[in-house]
């Protein structure tokens, strides 16, 4: 019999990963679904093949029924809350796989709590956008005892992920350190491209002439965030890229890691200042693409790009 899986956290990433577990994973029982807002769990279960998922209303009840528990929630506070509830019941022999992007110190802390309670833990953050989660094209980063990572691996490459970075027998925190620092690439690239695009506009060169630069391999994945009216298009399609709130959370964590290492991340600090301005302009719906608008505004242009 295959283990019974429980998935906690049905945001843009979690929903796609669950779809792939149901479609490609070797399950012998329904995938258990839990979300703080039960409507998301009910809605997802309705879209999956009949009998392949079961919504669980009580987190403690869910833990008692599961052998492997995945968590994929928004931030450190949410992770700590979920684990504090789960650890109020017996977790002996159960495997916890956390896919959240959190500070490495938080990873280390919850891993200790789980193992002290007799459970196993694997830190398994993933690289990729929601569209990649939908198609099973994520990259998983798996850290923890080799035996535990081996138990987690069947649900990654070929199921929710196209590839894995194997950190077996390395500290749990290595996985989230890599993920937090990796996420800074996006903010930094958007910042640099936004600045370049604004100079292009202000200098009179024109964005059409700048098209050849957009074809460079490093800019192709990011350029779609900077096309005319990108901020509005992205706000109409939630989940297409990174929300400002989550990008700033990653920036704080990365800055903390840099300070601990005795260095700085200047480009990221600038990007974070612009992300703060995006939040002021767009509210909670602000998206990382809004960095372009913040840079435009500083240069005396309108935040919105109506070109």
Tab-separated table of C-alpha atoms in Angstrom:
chain	number	residue	atom	x	y	z
A	1	UNK	CA	0.000	0.000	0.000
A	2	UNK	CA	1.257	3.467	-0.883
A	3	UNK	CA	1.388	5.994	1.959
A	4	UNK	CA	-1.543	8.328	2.541
A	5	UNK	CA	-0.616	11.909	1.663
A	6	UNK	CA	-1.913	15.111	3.216
A	7	UNK	CA	-1.392	18.485	1.521
A	8	UNK	CA	-1.612	21.666	3.604
A	9	UNK	CA	-1.712	25.027	1.807
A	10	UNK	CA	-3.584	25.546	-1.443
A	11	UNK	CA	-2.204	28.785	-2.834
A	12	UNK	CA	-1.110	29.232	-6.433
A	13	UNK	CA	1.755	26.756	-6.038
A	14	UNK	CA	0.026	24.210	-3.838
A	15	UNK	CA	-2.956	23.741	-6.146
A	16	UNK	CA	-0.772	22.921	-9.129
A	17	UNK	CA	1.417	20.545	-7.141
A	18	UNK	CA	-1.651	18.703	-5.842
A	19	UNK	CA	-3.010	18.297	-9.373
A	20	UNK	CA	0.224	16.616	-10.424
A	21	UNK	CA	0.360	14.355	-7.379
A	22	UNK	CA	-3.134	13.120	-8.187
A	23	UNK	CA	-2.369	12.761	-11.909
A	24	UNK	CA	1.115	11.213	-11.706
A	25	UNK	CA	1.723	10.011	-8.150
A	26	UNK	CA	1.235	6.406	-7.183
A	27	UNK	CA	-1.561	6.889	-4.677
A	28	UNK	CA	-3.627	4.044	-3.260
A	29	UNK	CA	-5.908	6.378	-1.269
A	30	UNK	CA	-7.324	9.864	-1.850
A	31	UNK	CA	-5.017	12.837	-1.439
A	32	UNK	CA	-6.099	14.597	1.752
A	33	UNK	CA	-6.521	18.362	1.366
A	34	UNK	CA	-6.446	20.980	4.104
A	35	UNK	CA	-6.464	24.752	3.785
A	36	UNK	CA	-7.168	27.491	6.311
A	37	UNK	CA	-9.903	28.664	3.948
A	38	UNK	CA	-11.786	25.419	3.335
A	39	UNK	CA	-13.396	26.773	0.161
A	40	UNK	CA	-10.092	26.467	-1.699
A	41	UNK	CA	-9.868	22.808	-0.707
A	42	UNK	CA	-13.482	22.142	-1.714
A	43	UNK	CA	-13.034	23.911	-5.047
A	44	UNK	CA	-9.833	22.010	-5.861
A	45	UNK	CA	-11.322	18.633	-4.907
A	46	UNK	CA	-14.245	19.325	-7.250
A	47	UNK	CA	-11.833	19.826	-10.158
A	48	UNK	CA	-9.885	16.621	-9.533
A	49	UNK	CA	-11.054	13.188	-10.719
A	50	UNK	CA	-13.828	11.766	-8.550
A	51	UNK	CA	-12.592	9.902	-5.499
A	52	UNK	CA	-8.985	11.082	-5.839
A	53	UNK	CA	-9.082	13.783	-3.157
A	54	UNK	CA	-10.722	14.235	0.236
A	55	UNK	CA	-11.202	17.557	2.031
A	56	UNK	CA	-10.360	17.453	5.739
A	57	UNK	CA	-11.837	20.177	7.955
A	58	UNK	CA	-9.778	19.488	11.096
A	59	UNK	CA	-5.989	19.687	10.922
A	60	UNK	CA	-5.542	17.358	13.880
A	61	UNK	CA	-7.858	14.812	12.268
A	62	UNK	CA	-5.916	15.135	9.032
A	63	UNK	CA	-2.609	14.360	10.743
A	64	UNK	CA	-4.004	11.200	12.306
A	65	UNK	CA	-4.988	9.868	8.863
A	66	UNK	CA	-1.774	10.739	6.997
A	67	UNK	CA	1.631	9.104	6.630
A	68	UNK	CA	3.300	11.902	4.646
A	69	UNK	CA	2.402	15.545	5.257
A	70	UNK	CA	3.272	18.282	2.766
A	71	UNK	CA	3.152	21.935	3.798
A	72	UNK	CA	3.288	24.818	1.336
A	73	UNK	CA	2.178	28.031	3.022
A	74	UNK	CA	2.925	31.708	2.570
A	75	UNK	CA	5.423	32.728	5.245
A	76	UNK	CA	7.230	31.915	8.473
A	77	UNK	CA	4.345	32.819	10.766
A	78	UNK	CA	1.977	30.549	8.834
A	79	UNK	CA	4.455	27.652	8.887
A	80	UNK	CA	5.072	28.002	12.618
A	81	UNK	CA	1.347	28.121	13.349
A	82	UNK	CA	0.575	25.034	11.250
A	83	UNK	CA	3.342	23.006	12.859
A	84	UNK	CA	2.379	24.117	16.366
A	85	UNK	CA	-1.105	22.694	15.740
A	86	UNK	CA	0.122	19.497	14.076
A	87	UNK	CA	2.553	18.736	16.880
A	88	UNK	CA	-0.261	18.715	19.426
A	89	UNK	CA	-1.052	15.204	18.199
A	90	UNK	CA	1.136	12.132	17.751
A	91	UNK	CA	3.488	12.421	14.752
A	92	UNK	CA	5.735	9.470	15.498
A	93	UNK	CA	6.865	7.793	12.284
A	94	UNK	CA	5.279	10.399	10.019
A	95	UNK	CA	7.233	12.248	7.338
A	96	UNK	CA	6.833	16.028	7.037
A	97	UNK	CA	7.901	17.688	3.772
A	98	UNK	CA	7.893	21.485	3.880
A	99	UNK	CA	7.842	23.240	0.496
A	100	UNK	CA	7.422	26.748	1.913
A	101	UNK	CA	9.904	29.571	1.283
A	102	UNK	CA	10.946	30.611	4.777
A	103	UNK	CA	14.006	31.752	6.701
A	104	UNK	CA	16.556	28.962	7.216
A	105	UNK	CA	16.383	29.501	10.979
A	106	UNK	CA	12.648	28.787	10.858
A	107	UNK	CA	13.335	25.611	8.886
A	108	UNK	CA	15.904	24.516	11.452
A	109	UNK	CA	13.504	25.208	14.322
A	110	UNK	CA	10.483	23.323	12.958
A	111	UNK	CA	12.676	20.407	11.862
A	112	UNK	CA	13.941	20.074	15.440
A	113	UNK	CA	10.401	20.185	16.808
A	114	UNK	CA	9.295	17.439	14.406
A	115	UNK	CA	12.244	15.134	15.007
A	116	UNK	CA	12.071	15.665	18.783
A	117	UNK	CA	8.452	14.465	18.544
A	118	UNK	CA	9.491	11.295	16.707
A	119	UNK	CA	8.693	12.398	13.160
A	120	UNK	CA	10.885	12.769	10.082
A	121	UNK	CA	11.461	16.034	8.235
A	122	UNK	CA	12.599	17.086	4.762
A	123	UNK	CA	13.039	20.706	3.718
A	124	UNK	CA	11.881	20.844	0.107
A	125	UNK	CA	11.307	24.362	-1.263
A	126	UNK	CA	10.710	24.553	-5.004
A	127	UNK	CA	11.853	26.897	-7.754
A	128	UNK	CA	9.328	27.919	-10.377
A	129	UNK	CA	6.232	29.996	-11.075
A	130	UNK	CA	2.610	28.860	-10.639
A	131	UNK	CA	2.413	27.950	-14.333
A	132	UNK	CA	5.345	25.564	-13.797
A	133	UNK	CA	3.602	24.087	-10.762
A	134	UNK	CA	0.573	23.376	-12.960
A	135	UNK	CA	2.671	21.496	-15.512
A	136	UNK	CA	4.962	19.692	-13.079
A	137	UNK	CA	8.049	21.627	-14.204
A	138	UNK	CA	9.317	22.837	-10.833
A	139	UNK	CA	12.795	22.220	-9.443
A	140	UNK	CA	12.770	20.722	-5.960
A	141	UNK	CA	15.513	21.287	-3.392
A	142	UNK	CA	15.565	18.386	-0.915
A	143	UNK	CA	17.580	18.523	2.317
A	144	UNK	CA	17.618	16.268	5.354
A	145	UNK	CA	18.663	12.750	6.319
A	146	UNK	CA	19.238	10.600	3.238
A	147	UNK	CA	16.662	8.018	4.304
A	148	UNK	CA	13.993	10.718	4.687
A	149	UNK	CA	14.871	12.370	1.373
A	150	UNK	CA	14.566	8.953	-0.282
A	151	UNK	CA	10.984	8.686	1.014
A	152	UNK	CA	10.169	12.172	-0.305
A	153	UNK	CA	11.756	11.748	-3.740
A	154	UNK	CA	8.926	9.721	-5.428
A	155	UNK	CA	6.691	12.793	-5.242
A	156	UNK	CA	9.125	15.196	-6.883
A	157	UNK	CA	10.938	14.405	-10.153
A	158	UNK	CA	8.375	13.195	-12.668
A	159	UNK	CA	5.453	14.232	-10.472
A	160	UNK	CA	5.554	17.849	-9.206
A	161	UNK	CA	9.054	18.584	-10.509
A	162	UNK	CA	11.171	18.130	-13.620
A	163	UNK	CA	14.411	18.088	-11.630
A	164	UNK	CA	15.825	17.935	-8.119
A	165	UNK	CA	18.751	19.435	-6.261
A	166	UNK	CA	19.826	16.704	-3.868
A	167	UNK	CA	21.089	17.958	-0.504
A	168	UNK	CA	20.765	14.606	1.258
A	169	UNK	CA	22.504	14.440	4.638
A	170	UNK	CA	23.030	18.204	4.611
A	171	UNK	CA	21.433	20.541	7.175
A	172	UNK	CA	17.760	21.245	6.561
A	173	UNK	CA	18.486	24.972	6.431
A	174	UNK	CA	20.678	24.577	3.332
A	175	UNK	CA	17.576	24.052	1.195
A	176	UNK	CA	15.824	27.241	2.281
A	177	UNK	CA	19.083	29.219	2.167
A	178	UNK	CA	19.416	28.261	-1.493
A	179	UNK	CA	15.755	29.048	-2.174
A	180	UNK	CA	15.757	32.463	-0.504
A	181	UNK	CA	18.955	33.553	-2.266
A	182	UNK	CA	17.751	32.117	-5.569
A	183	UNK	CA	14.553	34.139	-5.329
A	184	UNK	CA	16.568	37.347	-5.122
A	185	UNK	CA	17.661	36.858	-8.752
A	186	UNK	CA	14.161	37.711	-9.933
A	187	UNK	CA	13.843	40.935	-7.941
A	188	UNK	CA	17.330	42.032	-8.949
A	189	UNK	CA	16.777	41.312	-12.650
A	190	UNK	CA	13.425	43.098	-12.664
A	191	UNK	CA	15.086	46.079	-10.947
A	192	UNK	CA	17.890	46.240	-13.519
A	193	UNK	CA	15.576	45.823	-16.496
A	194	UNK	CA	13.149	48.399	-15.112
A	195	UNK	CA	15.935	50.949	-14.727
A	196	UNK	CA	17.226	50.251	-18.242
A	197	UNK	CA	13.752	50.570	-19.765
A	198	UNK	CA	13.147	53.901	-18.040
A	199	UNK	CA	16.484	55.293	-19.291
A	200	UNK	CA	15.517	54.105	-22.776
A	201	UNK	CA	12.236	56.015	-22.528
A	202	UNK	CA	13.745	59.166	-21.004
A	203	UNK	CA	16.651	59.294	-23.472
A	204	UNK	CA	14.338	59.145	-26.456
A	205	UNK	CA	15.816	55.911	-27.785
A	206	UNK	CA	12.411	54.249	-27.618
A	207	UNK	CA	11.400	50.831	-26.397
A	208	UNK	CA	10.982	49.484	-29.939
A	209	UNK	CA	14.686	50.026	-30.658
A	210	UNK	CA	15.440	48.247	-27.387
A	211	UNK	CA	13.771	45.075	-28.694
A	212	UNK	CA	17.042	43.343	-29.594
A	213	UNK	CA	18.181	43.468	-25.969
A	214	UNK	CA	14.925	41.807	-24.902
A	215	UNK	CA	15.906	38.744	-26.899
A	216	UNK	CA	18.943	38.088	-24.725
A	217	UNK	CA	18.464	34.762	-22.883
A	218	UNK	CA	18.766	36.356	-19.451
A	219	UNK	CA	16.049	38.916	-20.134
A	220	UNK	CA	13.512	36.750	-21.971
A	221	UNK	CA	11.887	35.230	-18.841
A	222	UNK	CA	11.635	38.652	-17.199
A	223	UNK	CA	10.736	40.928	-20.086
A	224	UNK	CA	7.085	39.933	-20.111
A	225	UNK	CA	6.805	41.679	-16.749
A	226	UNK	CA	7.879	44.961	-18.304
A	227	UNK	CA	5.764	45.209	-21.441
A	228	UNK	CA	3.294	48.088	-21.800
A	229	UNK	CA	0.528	47.940	-19.220
A	230	UNK	CA	2.127	44.894	-17.568
A	231	UNK	CA	1.149	45.966	-14.071
A	232	UNK	CA	-2.548	46.057	-14.998
A	233	UNK	CA	-2.471	42.820	-16.986
A	234	UNK	CA	-0.869	40.991	-14.089
A	235	UNK	CA	-3.336	42.389	-11.558
A	236	UNK	CA	-6.131	40.973	-13.701
A	237	UNK	CA	-4.544	37.520	-13.637
A	238	UNK	CA	-3.508	36.828	-10.030
A	239	UNK	CA	-0.738	34.275	-9.608
A	240	UNK	CA	1.006	34.948	-12.923
A	241	UNK	CA	4.080	36.247	-11.122
A	242	UNK	CA	5.352	37.159	-7.647
A	243	UNK	CA	3.209	39.207	-5.274
A	244	UNK	CA	4.966	42.199	-3.704
A	245	UNK	CA	4.336	40.950	-0.156
A	246	UNK	CA	6.101	37.645	-0.826
A	247	UNK	CA	8.986	39.281	-2.688
A	248	UNK	CA	9.587	41.601	0.269
A	249	UNK	CA	9.487	38.659	2.677
A	250	UNK	CA	12.208	36.946	0.614
A	251	UNK	CA	14.212	40.186	0.516
A	252	UNK	CA	14.130	40.435	4.326
A	253	UNK	CA	15.309	36.863	4.690
A	254	UNK	CA	18.083	37.303	2.114
A	255	UNK	CA	19.209	40.518	3.797
A	256	UNK	CA	19.378	38.704	7.114
A	257	UNK	CA	21.511	35.961	5.570
A	258	UNK	CA	23.825	38.549	4.014
A	259	UNK	CA	24.309	40.335	7.342
A	260	UNK	CA	25.064	37.017	9.050
A	261	UNK	CA	27.689	36.352	6.384
A	262	UNK	CA	29.241	39.790	6.856
A	263	UNK	CA	28.206	41.204	3.479
A	264	UNK	CA	25.414	43.131	1.732
A	265	UNK	CA	23.032	42.792	-1.220
A	266	UNK	CA	22.807	46.381	-2.486
A	267	UNK	CA	20.760	45.693	-5.615
A	268	UNK	CA	18.200	43.802	-3.582
A	269	UNK	CA	17.983	46.675	-1.079
A	270	UNK	CA	17.134	49.055	-3.927
A	271	UNK	CA	14.560	46.631	-5.324
A	272	UNK	CA	12.950	46.377	-1.895
A	273	UNK	CA	12.612	50.171	-1.663
A	274	UNK	CA	10.768	50.067	-4.989
A	275	UNK	CA	8.609	47.145	-3.851
A	276	UNK	CA	7.536	49.261	-0.876
A	277	UNK	CA	6.442	51.972	-3.313
A	278	UNK	CA	4.546	49.375	-5.349
A	279	UNK	CA	2.587	48.424	-2.255
A	280	UNK	CA	1.723	52.065	-1.600
A	281	UNK	CA	0.499	52.458	-5.175
A	282	UNK	CA	-1.252	49.113	-5.700
A	283	UNK	CA	-2.058	47.862	-2.207
A	284	UNK	CA	-1.967	44.158	-1.346
A	285	UNK	CA	-2.504	43.262	-5.011
A	286	UNK	CA	0.845	44.817	-5.907
A	287	UNK	CA	3.083	42.628	-8.024
A	288	UNK	CA	6.833	42.495	-8.553
A	289	UNK	CA	6.263	43.855	-12.078
A	290	UNK	CA	5.313	47.129	-10.403
A	291	UNK	CA	9.016	47.841	-9.816
A	292	UNK	CA	8.902	49.197	-13.365
A	293	UNK	CA	6.203	51.670	-12.343
A	294	UNK	CA	8.122	52.742	-9.227
A	295	UNK	CA	11.256	53.469	-11.269
A	296	UNK	CA	9.173	55.326	-13.873
A	297	UNK	CA	7.629	57.465	-11.140
A	298	UNK	CA	11.032	58.372	-9.692
A	299	UNK	CA	12.064	59.502	-13.175
A	300	UNK	CA	9.072	61.845	-13.471
A	301	UNK	CA	6.906	59.510	-15.564
A	302	UNK	CA	3.517	58.092	-14.637
A	303	UNK	CA	3.558	54.855	-12.646
A	304	UNK	CA	1.314	53.262	-15.275
A	305	UNK	CA	2.882	52.511	-18.626
A	306	UNK	CA	0.239	53.350	-21.209
A	307	UNK	CA	2.611	53.240	-24.160
